[in-house]
Amino acid sequence: MADEIVIRRRALNSLVVHLADPLHIHESLDRGVIKVLGFRLQEEDYLVRERATACLQLITRKGHRVEEKLLCVVVLWASSKSVSVTKRMLFG
């Protein structure tokens, strides 16, 4: 089980780097990254949740598609159950 968590952490770290380029954001959105990140937000491991949140933040800040940005907000809000926490995660 611990190996799976390490793999998820590393994969999410790589995804954060990958999403730094807006062109990669669009490609990732087309492949369903938001759904996967939503599942990662439900993980028990804090670092997995934090990296998934960082990915969603990058999508909302650097992406250009409004509908995906709204979906990110909904995913974050649903996982945090708090609007103020979601605003802080997205907007600093």
mmCIF file with all atom_site columns, C-alpha atoms in Angstrom:
data_model
loop_
_atom_site.group_PDB
_atom_site.id
_atom_site.type_symbol
_atom_site.label_atom_id
_atom_site.label_alt_id
_atom_site.label_comp_id
_atom_site.label_asym_id
_atom_site.label_entity_id
_atom_site.label_seq_id
_atom_site.pdbx_PDB_ins_code
_atom_site.Cartn_x
_atom_site.Cartn_y
_atom_site.Cartn_z
_atom_site.occupancy
_atom_site.B_iso_or_equiv
_atom_site.pdbx_formal_charge
_atom_site.auth_seq_id
_atom_site.auth_comp_id
_atom_site.auth_asym_id
_atom_site.auth_atom_id
_atom_site.pdbx_PDB_model_num
ATOM 1  C CA . MET A 1 1  ? 0.000   0.000  0.000   1.00 0.00 ? 1  MET A CA 1
ATOM 2  C CA . ALA A 1 2  ? 2.803   2.424  0.821   1.00 0.00 ? 2  ALA A CA 1
ATOM 3  C CA . ASP A 1 3  ? 4.317   1.872  -2.630  1.00 0.00 ? 3  ASP A CA 1
ATOM 4  C CA . GLU A 1 4  ? 1.037   2.935  -4.258  1.00 0.00 ? 4  GLU A CA 1
ATOM 5  C CA . ILE A 1 5  ? 1.025   6.170  -2.281  1.00 0.00 ? 5  ILE A CA 1
ATOM 6  C CA . VAL A 1 6  ? 4.606   6.949  -3.289  1.00 0.00 ? 6  VAL A CA 1
ATOM 7  C CA . ILE A 1 7  ? 3.721   6.292  -6.933  1.00 0.00 ? 7  ILE A CA 1
ATOM 8  C CA . ARG A 1 8  ? 0.678   8.578  -6.702  1.00 0.00 ? 8  ARG A CA 1
ATOM 9  C CA . ARG A 1 9  ? 2.740   11.329 -5.086  1.00 0.00 ? 9  ARG A CA 1
ATOM 10 C CA . ARG A 1 10 ? 5.388   11.128 -7.795  1.00 0.00 ? 10 ARG A CA 1
ATOM 11 C CA . ALA A 1 11 ? 2.804   11.032 -10.567 1.00 0.00 ? 11 ALA A CA 1
ATOM 12 C CA . LEU A 1 12 ? 1.052   14.097 -9.175  1.00 0.00 ? 12 LEU A CA 1
ATOM 13 C CA . ASN A 1 13 ? 4.366   15.928 -8.788  1.00 0.00 ? 13 ASN A CA 1
ATOM 14 C CA . SER A 1 14 ? 5.054   15.224 -12.458 1.00 0.00 ? 14 SER A CA 1
ATOM 15 C CA . LEU A 1 15 ? 1.569   16.388 -13.384 1.00 0.00 ? 15 LEU A CA 1
ATOM 16 C CA . VAL A 1 16 ? 2.116   19.695 -11.574 1.00 0.00 ? 16 VAL A CA 1
ATOM 17 C CA . VAL A 1 17 ? 5.220   20.278 -13.697 1.00 0.00 ? 17 VAL A CA 1
ATOM 18 C CA . HIS A 1 18 ? 3.379   19.168 -16.842 1.00 0.00 ? 18 HIS A CA 1
ATOM 19 C CA . LEU A 1 19 ? 0.445   21.524 -16.206 1.00 0.00 ? 19 LEU A CA 1
ATOM 20 C CA . ALA A 1 20 ? 2.740   24.542 -15.954 1.00 0.00 ? 20 ALA A CA 1
ATOM 21 C CA . ASP A 1 21 ? 2.335   24.820 -19.748 1.00 0.00 ? 21 ASP A CA 1
ATOM 22 C CA . PRO A 1 22 ? -1.188  25.941 -20.802 1.00 0.00 ? 22 PRO A CA 1
ATOM 23 C CA . LEU A 1 23 ? -0.985  23.727 -23.901 1.00 0.00 ? 23 LEU A CA 1
ATOM 24 C CA . HIS A 1 24 ? -0.584  20.705 -21.652 1.00 0.00 ? 24 HIS A CA 1
ATOM 25 C CA . ILE A 1 25 ? -3.579  21.854 -19.628 1.00 0.00 ? 25 ILE A CA 1
ATOM 26 C CA . HIS A 1 26 ? -5.861  21.589 -22.652 1.00 0.00 ? 26 HIS A CA 1
ATOM 27 C CA . GLU A 1 27 ? -4.472  18.182 -23.574 1.00 0.00 ? 27 GLU A CA 1
ATOM 28 C CA . SER A 1 28 ? -4.948  16.935 -20.010 1.00 0.00 ? 28 SER A CA 1
ATOM 29 C CA . LEU A 1 29 ? -8.494  18.282 -19.861 1.00 0.00 ? 29 LEU A CA 1
ATOM 30 C CA . ASP A 1 30 ? -9.362  16.422 -23.045 1.00 0.00 ? 30 ASP A CA 1
ATOM 31 C CA . ARG A 1 31 ? -8.096  13.217 -21.400 1.00 0.00 ? 31 ARG A CA 1
ATOM 32 C CA . GLY A 1 32 ? -10.253 13.616 -18.283 1.00 0.00 ? 32 GLY A CA 1
ATOM 33 C CA . VAL A 1 33 ? -7.719  14.839 -15.733 1.00 0.00 ? 33 VAL A CA 1
ATOM 34 C CA . ILE A 1 34 ? -10.331 16.639 -13.627 1.00 0.00 ? 34 ILE A CA 1
ATOM 35 C CA . LYS A 1 35 ? -12.183 13.409 -12.868 1.00 0.00 ? 35 LYS A CA 1
ATOM 36 C CA . VAL A 1 36 ? -8.948  11.681 -11.844 1.00 0.00 ? 36 VAL A CA 1
ATOM 37 C CA . LEU A 1 37 ? -7.924  14.618 -9.649  1.00 0.00 ? 37 LEU A CA 1
ATOM 38 C CA . GLY A 1 38 ? -11.341 14.516 -8.009  1.00 0.00 ? 38 GLY A CA 1
ATOM 39 C CA . PHE A 1 39 ? -10.649 10.930 -6.959  1.00 0.00 ? 39 PHE A CA 1
ATOM 40 C CA . ARG A 1 40 ? -7.208  11.906 -5.658  1.00 0.00 ? 40 ARG A CA 1
ATOM 41 C CA . LEU A 1 41 ? -8.829  14.576 -3.473  1.00 0.00 ? 41 LEU A CA 1
ATOM 42 C CA . GLN A 1 42 ? -10.592 11.759 -1.627  1.00 0.00 ? 42 GLN A CA 1
ATOM 43 C CA . GLU A 1 43 ? -7.324  10.007 -0.701  1.00 0.00 ? 43 GLU A CA 1
ATOM 44 C CA . GLU A 1 44 ? -6.331  9.660  2.940   1.00 0.00 ? 44 GLU A CA 1
ATOM 45 C CA . ASP A 1 45 ? -2.757  10.761 2.253   1.00 0.00 ? 45 ASP A CA 1
ATOM 46 C CA . TYR A 1 46 ? -2.354  14.496 2.814   1.00 0.00 ? 46 TYR A CA 1
ATOM 47 C CA . LEU A 1 47 ? 0.383   14.957 0.202   1.00 0.00 ? 47 LEU A CA 1
ATOM 48 C CA . VAL A 1 48 ? -1.677  13.256 -2.496  1.00 0.00 ? 48 VAL A CA 1
ATOM 49 C CA . ARG A 1 49 ? -4.598  15.590 -1.747  1.00 0.00 ? 49 ARG A CA 1
ATOM 50 C CA . GLU A 1 50 ? -2.301  18.625 -1.682  1.00 0.00 ? 50 GLU A CA 1
ATOM 51 C CA . ARG A 1 51 ? -0.726  17.796 -5.059  1.00 0.00 ? 51 ARG A CA 1
ATOM 52 C CA . ALA A 1 52 ? -4.148  17.149 -6.607  1.00 0.00 ? 52 ALA A CA 1
ATOM 53 C CA . THR A 1 53 ? -5.251  20.550 -5.316  1.00 0.00 ? 53 THR A CA 1
ATOM 54 C CA . ALA A 1 54 ? -2.122  22.136 -6.808  1.00 0.00 ? 54 ALA A CA 1
ATOM 55 C CA . CYS A 1 55 ? -2.990  20.621 -10.195 1.00 0.00 ? 55 CYS A CA 1
ATOM 56 C CA . LEU A 1 56 ? -6.526  21.983 -10.040 1.00 0.00 ? 56 LEU A CA 1
ATOM 57 C CA . GLN A 1 57 ? -5.160  25.392 -9.063  1.00 0.00 ? 57 GLN A CA 1
ATOM 58 C CA . LEU A 1 58 ? -2.930  25.413 -12.136 1.00 0.00 ? 58 LEU A CA 1
ATOM 59 C CA . ILE A 1 59 ? -5.878  24.526 -14.354 1.00 0.00 ? 59 ILE A CA 1
ATOM 60 C CA . THR A 1 60 ? -7.988  27.347 -12.937 1.00 0.00 ? 60 THR A CA 1
ATOM 61 C CA . ARG A 1 61 ? -5.200  29.915 -13.113 1.00 0.00 ? 61 ARG A CA 1
ATOM 62 C CA . LYS A 1 62 ? -3.606  29.055 -16.460 1.00 0.00 ? 62 LYS A CA 1
ATOM 63 C CA . GLY A 1 63 ? -6.397  27.376 -18.372 1.00 0.00 ? 63 GLY A CA 1
ATOM 64 C CA . HIS A 1 64 ? -8.664  29.302 -20.708 1.00 0.00 ? 64 HIS A CA 1
ATOM 65 C CA . ARG A 1 65 ? -11.824 27.206 -20.795 1.00 0.00 ? 65 ARG A CA 1
ATOM 66 C CA . VAL A 1 66 ? -14.379 28.611 -18.392 1.00 0.00 ? 66 VAL A CA 1
ATOM 67 C CA . GLU A 1 67 ? -16.367 25.386 -18.067 1.00 0.00 ? 67 GLU A CA 1
ATOM 68 C CA . GLU A 1 68 ? -13.298 23.449 -16.905 1.00 0.00 ? 68 GLU A CA 1
ATOM 69 C CA . LYS A 1 69 ? -12.444 26.174 -14.411 1.00 0.00 ? 69 LYS A CA 1
ATOM 70 C CA . LEU A 1 70 ? -15.935 25.958 -12.972 1.00 0.00 ? 70 LEU A CA 1
ATOM 71 C CA . LEU A 1 71 ? -15.707 22.176 -12.813 1.00 0.00 ? 71 LEU A CA 1
ATOM 72 C CA . CYS A 1 72 ? -12.435 22.483 -10.870 1.00 0.00 ? 72 CYS A CA 1
ATOM 73 C CA . VAL A 1 73 ? -14.121 24.794 -8.384  1.00 0.00 ? 73 VAL A CA 1
ATOM 74 C CA . VAL A 1 74 ? -17.000 22.350 -7.946  1.00 0.00 ? 74 VAL A CA 1
ATOM 75 C CA . VAL A 1 75 ? -14.620 19.409 -7.457  1.00 0.00 ? 75 VAL A CA 1
ATOM 76 C CA . LEU A 1 76 ? -12.587 21.319 -4.882  1.00 0.00 ? 76 LEU A CA 1
ATOM 77 C CA . TRP A 1 77 ? -15.671 22.556 -3.083  1.00 0.00 ? 77 TRP A CA 1
ATOM 78 C CA . ALA A 1 78 ? -17.229 19.108 -2.952  1.00 0.00 ? 78 ALA A CA 1
ATOM 79 C CA . SER A 1 79 ? -14.075 17.638 -1.470  1.00 0.00 ? 79 SER A CA 1
ATOM 80 C CA . SER A 1 80 ? -13.521 20.414 1.062   1.00 0.00 ? 80 SER A CA 1
ATOM 81 C CA . LYS A 1 81 ? -17.175 21.007 1.997   1.00 0.00 ? 81 LYS A CA 1
ATOM 82 C CA . SER A 1 82 ? -16.229 24.616 2.611   1.00 0.00 ? 82 SER A CA 1
ATOM 83 C CA . VAL A 1 83 ? -16.473 27.581 0.271   1.00 0.00 ? 83 VAL A CA 1
ATOM 84 C CA . SER A 1 84 ? -13.862 29.563 2.211   1.00 0.00 ? 84 SER A CA 1
ATOM 85 C CA . VAL A 1 85 ? -11.384 26.680 2.030   1.00 0.00 ? 85 VAL A CA 1
ATOM 86 C CA . THR A 1 86 ? -11.996 26.365 -1.707  1.00 0.00 ? 86 THR A CA 1
ATOM 87 C CA . LYS A 1 87 ? -11.486 30.094 -2.282  1.00 0.00 ? 87 LYS A CA 1
ATOM 88 C CA . ARG A 1 88 ? -8.234  29.969 -0.353  1.00 0.00 ? 88 ARG A CA 1
ATOM 89 C CA . MET A 1 89 ? -7.016  26.937 -2.324  1.00 0.00 ? 89 MET A CA 1
ATOM 90 C CA . LEU A 1 90 ? -7.811  28.572 -5.651  1.00 0.00 ? 90 LEU A CA 1
ATOM 91 C CA . PHE A 1 91 ? -6.999  32.213 -5.088  1.00 0.00 ? 91 PHE A CA 1
ATOM 92 C CA . GLY A 1 92 ? -4.399  32.185 -2.328  1.00 0.00 ? 92 GLY A CA 1
#
